[in-house]
């Protein structure tokens, strides 16, 4: 199969990680093209390009008016299916109408009429299906977000990660991971942490983004912003508590990664985390509720909530990659039947 992906975002967050994992999984047996923008590097220089198998063909197009370049790339590659990620790519793909089956993953939600032009839509969370128009004529697939289980660190490695974050052995480390954006709610977490006044606790927020300056001004002496980490999955095992304070979160890849690490999880009741914790357990507080978040930080600090192991096999990349291929085959077959002349 000839598979083209299109992702016109910057940086390396959950969507970019998921796209890279899918490209790398499929390129073993299929021809893969990934179309990205020239300005693909985000704050700190992170980019999907650094995480791709060398067998994945990559074409960079202009940041603002890429239609002609995208059309040329697709014409040359001649894909069987084009997979769009996020709104900008999906909108452009709807306008181009390539001679191939089209599919888009709802990394967020149906936030524009262009999604209705796709032959197929992939939901990564059950709640997303409520936003798909009832008159949508394409196929709808429910396929879990993919993840690659993290390697298990030795005690000495965990201690080294904690020391790198400025944490001594007796201290309690509260960790958060994500893009430093207002929607992620890290300002709320910093304020709740300071209000909780936990005597031997530290808060580390790993990630990069436009909110870094504001968050640094809010942070006190026991709060650190270590920046983007390419090996961020290793740090979850160093946390005593993982917190996702998001104001909006379609799924929450970071929550999956925390569950994989076995660390206790505290999240706001955003759509995605609420759905995940209903399956695997964890602690929820209302969105933007400072008092509730403060109280639950104190609770976990006092209780020293134990670690737990979860069966996340339904999210493993091999399972998800196979289901995605089946979705491709289905939309290709439907498109072929719709254009095949009678007789």
Tab-separated table of C-alpha atoms in Angstrom:
chain	number	residue	atom	x	y	z
A	1	UNK	CA	0.000	0.000	0.000
A	2	UNK	CA	1.117	3.575	-0.681
A	3	UNK	CA	0.270	5.765	2.319
A	4	UNK	CA	0.680	9.530	2.552
A	5	UNK	CA	0.363	11.456	5.818
A	6	UNK	CA	-0.031	15.217	6.050
A	7	UNK	CA	0.695	17.166	9.251
A	8	UNK	CA	1.244	20.926	9.014
A	9	UNK	CA	1.918	21.670	12.689
A	10	UNK	CA	4.992	22.773	14.625
A	11	UNK	CA	6.909	21.111	17.426
A	12	UNK	CA	6.611	17.636	18.861
A	13	UNK	CA	3.609	16.984	21.092
A	14	UNK	CA	1.034	14.185	21.264
A	15	UNK	CA	-0.250	14.405	17.685
A	16	UNK	CA	3.257	14.496	16.247
A	17	UNK	CA	4.354	11.544	18.388
A	18	UNK	CA	1.324	9.494	17.323
A	19	UNK	CA	1.917	10.297	13.651
A	20	UNK	CA	5.600	9.392	13.859
A	21	UNK	CA	4.826	6.099	15.567
A	22	UNK	CA	2.283	5.191	12.890
A	23	UNK	CA	4.636	6.090	10.024
A	24	UNK	CA	7.452	4.062	11.576
A	25	UNK	CA	5.196	1.058	12.168
A	26	UNK	CA	3.827	0.985	8.607
A	27	UNK	CA	7.009	1.773	6.699
A	28	UNK	CA	8.301	-1.724	7.388
A	29	UNK	CA	5.879	-3.135	4.806
A	30	UNK	CA	4.412	-0.147	2.942
A	31	UNK	CA	5.574	2.942	1.048
A	32	UNK	CA	5.267	5.988	3.330
A	33	UNK	CA	5.244	9.707	2.589
A	34	UNK	CA	4.936	12.402	5.256
A	35	UNK	CA	4.219	15.992	4.202
A	36	UNK	CA	5.182	18.612	6.788
A	37	UNK	CA	5.720	22.368	6.801
A	38	UNK	CA	9.179	23.912	6.569
A	39	UNK	CA	8.708	25.567	9.936
A	40	UNK	CA	8.132	22.237	11.642
A	41	UNK	CA	10.408	22.857	14.615
A	42	UNK	CA	8.746	24.177	17.740
A	43	UNK	CA	10.024	25.838	20.889
A	44	UNK	CA	13.359	24.316	21.823
A	45	UNK	CA	13.836	22.904	18.323
A	46	UNK	CA	11.691	19.786	18.752
A	47	UNK	CA	10.308	18.241	15.555
A	48	UNK	CA	8.618	15.107	14.264
A	49	UNK	CA	11.392	14.833	11.694
A	50	UNK	CA	13.861	13.743	14.377
A	51	UNK	CA	11.644	10.774	15.339
A	52	UNK	CA	11.071	9.193	11.932
A	53	UNK	CA	12.502	6.006	10.512
A	54	UNK	CA	14.923	6.848	7.706
A	55	UNK	CA	12.733	4.842	5.291
A	56	UNK	CA	9.887	7.370	5.626
A	57	UNK	CA	9.963	9.802	2.715
A	58	UNK	CA	9.539	13.382	3.939
A	59	UNK	CA	8.595	16.423	1.864
A	60	UNK	CA	8.578	19.917	3.366
A	61	UNK	CA	6.173	22.502	1.970
A	62	UNK	CA	5.682	26.213	2.586
A	63	UNK	CA	4.323	27.402	5.887
A	64	UNK	CA	1.499	29.570	4.533
A	65	UNK	CA	0.488	28.691	0.944
A	66	UNK	CA	1.427	25.016	0.494
A	67	UNK	CA	-1.410	23.874	-1.794
A	68	UNK	CA	0.604	23.698	-5.034
A	69	UNK	CA	3.506	21.926	-3.344
A	70	UNK	CA	1.193	19.426	-1.654
A	71	UNK	CA	-0.569	18.695	-4.954
A	72	UNK	CA	2.774	18.115	-6.649
A	73	UNK	CA	3.980	15.823	-3.860
A	74	UNK	CA	0.821	13.723	-3.953
A	75	UNK	CA	0.867	13.531	-7.752
A	76	UNK	CA	4.449	12.270	-7.684
A	77	UNK	CA	3.926	9.790	-4.841
A	78	UNK	CA	0.517	8.555	-6.114
A	79	UNK	CA	-0.837	7.318	-2.770
A	80	UNK	CA	-3.681	4.865	-2.288
A	81	UNK	CA	-4.759	6.773	0.823
A	82	UNK	CA	-3.985	10.183	2.298
A	83	UNK	CA	-4.181	10.518	6.075
A	84	UNK	CA	-4.635	14.071	7.417
A	85	UNK	CA	-3.874	15.158	10.971
A	86	UNK	CA	-5.375	18.253	12.639
A	87	UNK	CA	-7.544	20.956	11.140
A	88	UNK	CA	-5.155	22.695	8.753
A	89	UNK	CA	-4.109	19.511	6.966
A	90	UNK	CA	-7.692	18.262	6.770
A	91	UNK	CA	-8.952	21.558	5.375
A	92	UNK	CA	-6.266	21.567	2.683
A	93	UNK	CA	-6.901	17.933	1.794
A	94	UNK	CA	-10.642	18.644	1.430
A	95	UNK	CA	-9.870	21.437	-1.029
A	96	UNK	CA	-7.383	19.414	-3.044
A	97	UNK	CA	-9.645	16.347	-3.474
A	98	UNK	CA	-6.818	13.998	-4.491
A	99	UNK	CA	-7.238	10.897	-6.610
A	100	UNK	CA	-6.950	8.723	-3.501
A	101	UNK	CA	-9.001	7.722	-0.490
A	102	UNK	CA	-8.903	10.293	2.317
A	103	UNK	CA	-9.033	9.821	6.068
A	104	UNK	CA	-8.484	12.074	9.069
A	105	UNK	CA	-7.816	11.370	12.718
A	106	UNK	CA	-9.768	13.449	15.211
A	107	UNK	CA	-6.843	14.330	17.447
A	108	UNK	CA	-9.135	17.094	18.745
A	109	UNK	CA	-12.699	17.182	17.437
A	110	UNK	CA	-14.727	17.961	14.315
A	111	UNK	CA	-13.755	21.648	14.298
A	112	UNK	CA	-14.684	22.521	10.740
A	113	UNK	CA	-16.876	21.421	7.795
A	114	UNK	CA	-13.850	20.048	5.911
A	115	UNK	CA	-13.860	16.901	8.058
A	116	UNK	CA	-17.150	15.924	6.389
A	117	UNK	CA	-15.315	15.748	3.043
A	118	UNK	CA	-13.133	12.851	4.223
A	119	UNK	CA	-13.918	9.284	3.177
A	120	UNK	CA	-13.224	8.192	6.741
A	121	UNK	CA	-12.778	9.628	10.229
A	122	UNK	CA	-10.814	7.990	13.041
A	123	UNK	CA	-12.001	8.704	16.582
A	124	UNK	CA	-9.421	8.150	19.325
A	125	UNK	CA	-11.950	8.719	22.112
A	126	UNK	CA	-15.596	7.700	22.348
A	127	UNK	CA	-16.797	11.218	23.194
A	128	UNK	CA	-15.629	12.508	19.778
A	129	UNK	CA	-18.393	10.627	18.018
A	130	UNK	CA	-21.028	12.995	19.437
A	131	UNK	CA	-19.554	15.883	17.396
A	132	UNK	CA	-19.673	14.097	14.038
A	133	UNK	CA	-22.651	15.393	12.011
A	134	UNK	CA	-25.463	12.861	11.707
A	135	UNK	CA	-25.507	13.319	7.951
A	136	UNK	CA	-21.816	12.452	7.576
A	137	UNK	CA	-21.631	9.969	4.696
A	138	UNK	CA	-18.152	8.561	5.249
A	139	UNK	CA	-16.987	5.734	7.470
A	140	UNK	CA	-16.308	6.187	11.186
A	141	UNK	CA	-13.645	4.139	12.954
A	142	UNK	CA	-12.860	3.973	16.666
A	143	UNK	CA	-9.138	3.286	17.038
A	144	UNK	CA	-7.243	3.901	20.251
A	145	UNK	CA	-4.381	6.359	20.420
A	146	UNK	CA	-1.133	4.461	19.949
A	147	UNK	CA	1.656	4.151	22.485
A	148	UNK	CA	4.967	2.373	22.751
A	149	UNK	CA	5.499	0.983	26.264
A	150	UNK	CA	8.424	2.628	28.021
A	151	UNK	CA	11.433	0.613	29.062
A	152	UNK	CA	11.601	-0.129	32.788
A	153	UNK	CA	14.292	1.872	34.532
A	154	UNK	CA	16.594	0.458	37.170
A	155	UNK	CA	16.495	2.106	40.627
A	156	UNK	CA	19.789	3.870	39.961
A	157	UNK	CA	18.392	5.346	36.738
A	158	UNK	CA	15.283	6.581	38.525
A	159	UNK	CA	17.432	8.185	41.205
A	160	UNK	CA	19.489	9.879	38.496
A	161	UNK	CA	16.368	11.303	36.853
A	162	UNK	CA	15.160	12.642	40.187
A	163	UNK	CA	18.545	14.175	40.940
A	164	UNK	CA	18.560	15.825	37.505
A	165	UNK	CA	15.266	17.492	38.477
A	166	UNK	CA	16.793	18.694	41.744
A	167	UNK	CA	14.957	16.158	43.917
A	168	UNK	CA	16.641	14.385	46.820
A	169	UNK	CA	15.580	10.894	47.826
A	170	UNK	CA	13.196	11.747	50.721
A	171	UNK	CA	11.376	14.431	48.730
A	172	UNK	CA	8.003	13.895	47.054
A	173	UNK	CA	8.065	14.663	43.329
A	174	UNK	CA	4.896	15.829	41.585
A	175	UNK	CA	5.368	15.734	37.815
A	176	UNK	CA	3.518	17.131	34.830
A	177	UNK	CA	4.297	16.823	31.124
A	178	UNK	CA	3.004	18.714	28.118
A	179	UNK	CA	3.077	21.696	25.833
A	180	UNK	CA	3.299	24.900	27.842
A	181	UNK	CA	0.002	26.381	26.672
A	182	UNK	CA	-2.918	27.944	28.528
A	183	UNK	CA	-5.184	24.998	27.648
A	184	UNK	CA	-2.931	22.659	29.629
A	185	UNK	CA	-3.677	24.434	32.916
A	186	UNK	CA	-0.149	24.475	34.312
A	187	UNK	CA	-0.740	27.925	35.819
A	188	UNK	CA	-3.515	26.394	37.915
A	189	UNK	CA	-1.246	23.515	38.972
A	190	UNK	CA	1.501	25.888	40.106
A	191	UNK	CA	-0.956	27.912	42.199
A	192	UNK	CA	-2.510	24.766	43.707
A	193	UNK	CA	0.946	23.409	44.546
A	194	UNK	CA	1.930	26.620	46.291
A	195	UNK	CA	-1.363	26.740	48.216
A	196	UNK	CA	-0.987	23.111	49.272
A	197	UNK	CA	2.264	24.025	51.082
A	198	UNK	CA	3.639	20.480	51.079
A	199	UNK	CA	6.789	20.614	53.216
A	200	UNK	CA	9.020	18.171	51.332
A	201	UNK	CA	7.480	18.252	47.845
A	202	UNK	CA	8.705	19.564	44.518
A	203	UNK	CA	6.841	20.194	41.261
A	204	UNK	CA	8.486	19.644	37.869
A	205	UNK	CA	6.657	20.568	34.647
A	206	UNK	CA	8.401	19.111	31.583
A	207	UNK	CA	7.716	20.667	28.210
A	208	UNK	CA	8.174	23.734	26.033
A	209	UNK	CA	5.823	26.360	24.673
A	210	UNK	CA	4.698	29.959	24.533
A	211	UNK	CA	3.536	30.030	28.172
A	212	UNK	CA	6.989	29.319	29.573
A	213	UNK	CA	7.742	32.940	30.487
A	214	UNK	CA	4.467	33.421	32.343
A	215	UNK	CA	4.778	30.097	34.149
A	216	UNK	CA	8.337	30.920	35.203
A	217	UNK	CA	7.087	34.130	36.778
A	218	UNK	CA	4.430	32.197	38.692
A	219	UNK	CA	6.792	29.458	39.847
A	220	UNK	CA	8.264	29.518	43.343
A	221	UNK	CA	11.556	28.030	44.547
A	222	UNK	CA	10.251	24.459	44.642
A	223	UNK	CA	8.816	24.544	41.120
A	224	UNK	CA	11.009	23.791	38.085
A	225	UNK	CA	10.465	24.024	34.320
A	226	UNK	CA	13.172	21.729	32.913
A	227	UNK	CA	12.045	22.204	29.292
A	228	UNK	CA	11.457	19.686	26.514
A	229	UNK	CA	12.882	16.183	26.980
A	230	UNK	CA	13.157	13.794	24.057
A	231	UNK	CA	13.290	10.890	26.517
A	232	UNK	CA	10.370	12.203	28.559
A	233	UNK	CA	8.868	8.737	29.010
A	234	UNK	CA	11.720	7.858	31.373
A	235	UNK	CA	10.766	10.656	33.763
A	236	UNK	CA	7.306	9.363	34.592
A	237	UNK	CA	8.886	6.551	36.584
A	238	UNK	CA	10.677	9.170	38.683
A	239	UNK	CA	7.414	10.896	39.681
A	240	UNK	CA	5.581	10.094	42.913
A	241	UNK	CA	2.415	11.643	41.467
A	242	UNK	CA	1.518	12.651	37.915
A	243	UNK	CA	-0.891	15.555	37.404
A	244	UNK	CA	-2.677	16.631	34.220
A	245	UNK	CA	-4.495	19.922	34.989
A	246	UNK	CA	-5.771	20.507	31.439
A	247	UNK	CA	-8.675	22.806	30.686
A	248	UNK	CA	-9.217	20.901	27.412
A	249	UNK	CA	-7.842	17.461	26.540
A	250	UNK	CA	-9.266	15.245	23.769
A	251	UNK	CA	-7.510	12.124	25.029
A	252	UNK	CA	-4.332	12.815	26.967
A	253	UNK	CA	-1.374	10.839	25.640
A	254	UNK	CA	0.546	11.992	28.700
A	255	UNK	CA	-2.063	10.284	30.874
A	256	UNK	CA	-1.536	7.048	28.943
A	257	UNK	CA	2.222	7.354	29.410
A	258	UNK	CA	1.777	7.947	33.138
A	259	UNK	CA	-0.486	4.899	33.411
A	260	UNK	CA	2.148	2.882	31.558
A	261	UNK	CA	4.743	3.988	34.110
A	262	UNK	CA	2.466	2.941	36.981
A	263	UNK	CA	2.589	6.325	38.695
A	264	UNK	CA	-0.571	7.516	40.513
A	265	UNK	CA	-2.566	9.840	38.248
A	266	UNK	CA	-4.529	12.981	39.136
A	267	UNK	CA	-6.284	14.796	36.276
A	268	UNK	CA	-9.005	17.302	35.625
A	269	UNK	CA	-12.284	15.944	34.282
A	270	UNK	CA	-11.552	16.926	30.678
A	271	UNK	CA	-13.170	14.611	28.123
A	272	UNK	CA	-10.148	12.447	27.313
A	273	UNK	CA	-8.645	11.904	30.778
A	274	UNK	CA	-12.113	11.276	32.229
A	275	UNK	CA	-12.626	8.521	29.661
A	276	UNK	CA	-9.205	6.968	30.323
A	277	UNK	CA	-9.534	6.990	34.096
A	278	UNK	CA	-12.986	5.405	33.823
A	279	UNK	CA	-11.172	2.439	32.273
A	280	UNK	CA	-8.026	2.300	34.372
A	281	UNK	CA	-8.688	4.188	37.587
A	282	UNK	CA	-7.239	7.401	38.938
A	283	UNK	CA	-8.282	10.635	40.583
A	284	UNK	CA	-10.389	13.350	38.927
A	285	UNK	CA	-11.080	16.956	39.901
A	286	UNK	CA	-13.306	19.503	38.122
A	287	UNK	CA	-11.683	21.671	35.452
A	288	UNK	CA	-10.292	24.989	36.772
A	289	UNK	CA	-11.222	24.114	40.368
A	290	UNK	CA	-8.286	25.445	42.364
A	291	UNK	CA	-9.587	24.362	45.765
A	292	UNK	CA	-10.297	20.795	44.642
A	293	UNK	CA	-6.886	20.436	42.995
A	294	UNK	CA	-5.149	21.797	46.088
A	295	UNK	CA	-7.029	19.368	48.327
A	296	UNK	CA	-6.185	16.342	46.166
A	297	UNK	CA	-2.496	17.285	46.061
A	298	UNK	CA	-2.517	17.319	49.851
A	299	UNK	CA	-4.355	13.987	49.931
A	300	UNK	CA	-1.882	12.179	47.671
A	301	UNK	CA	1.094	13.711	49.478
A	302	UNK	CA	-0.223	12.473	52.831
A	303	UNK	CA	-1.483	9.081	51.627
A	304	UNK	CA	1.559	8.327	49.440
A	305	UNK	CA	-0.739	6.687	46.904
A	306	UNK	CA	0.851	3.422	45.716
A	307	UNK	CA	1.902	2.678	42.167
A	308	UNK	CA	-0.177	0.314	39.996
A	309	UNK	CA	0.193	-1.749	36.839
A	310	UNK	CA	-2.300	-1.532	33.977
A	311	UNK	CA	-3.006	-3.645	30.905
A	312	UNK	CA	-2.602	-1.137	28.076
A	313	UNK	CA	-2.200	-3.703	25.297
A	314	UNK	CA	-5.206	-2.275	23.422
A	315	UNK	CA	-3.149	0.911	22.916
A	316	UNK	CA	0.128	-0.731	21.894
A	317	UNK	CA	1.415	0.433	18.531
A	318	UNK	CA	1.297	-3.000	16.859
A	319	UNK	CA	-2.421	-3.366	17.663
A	320	UNK	CA	-3.287	0.185	16.635
A	321	UNK	CA	-1.175	0.052	13.453
A	322	UNK	CA	-3.001	-3.100	12.336
A	323	UNK	CA	-6.418	-1.522	12.971
A	324	UNK	CA	-5.384	1.606	11.092
A	325	UNK	CA	-4.353	-0.449	8.066
A	326	UNK	CA	-7.757	-2.111	8.125
A	327	UNK	CA	-9.384	1.328	8.121
A	328	UNK	CA	-7.248	2.334	5.126
A	329	UNK	CA	-8.263	-0.798	3.246
A	330	UNK	CA	-11.914	-0.125	3.995
A	331	UNK	CA	-11.938	3.473	2.717
A	332	UNK	CA	-9.880	2.501	-0.336
A	333	UNK	CA	-12.316	-0.277	-1.166
A	334	UNK	CA	-15.327	2.015	-0.715
A	335	UNK	CA	-13.800	4.672	-2.905
A	336	UNK	CA	-12.938	2.123	-5.591
A	337	UNK	CA	-16.509	0.848	-5.621
A	338	UNK	CA	-17.936	4.366	-5.837
A	339	UNK	CA	-15.879	5.306	-8.899
A	340	UNK	CA	-15.942	1.950	-10.691
A	341	UNK	CA	-18.080	2.129	-13.843
A	342	UNK	CA	-21.077	-0.238	-13.946
A	343	UNK	CA	-20.538	-3.600	-15.574
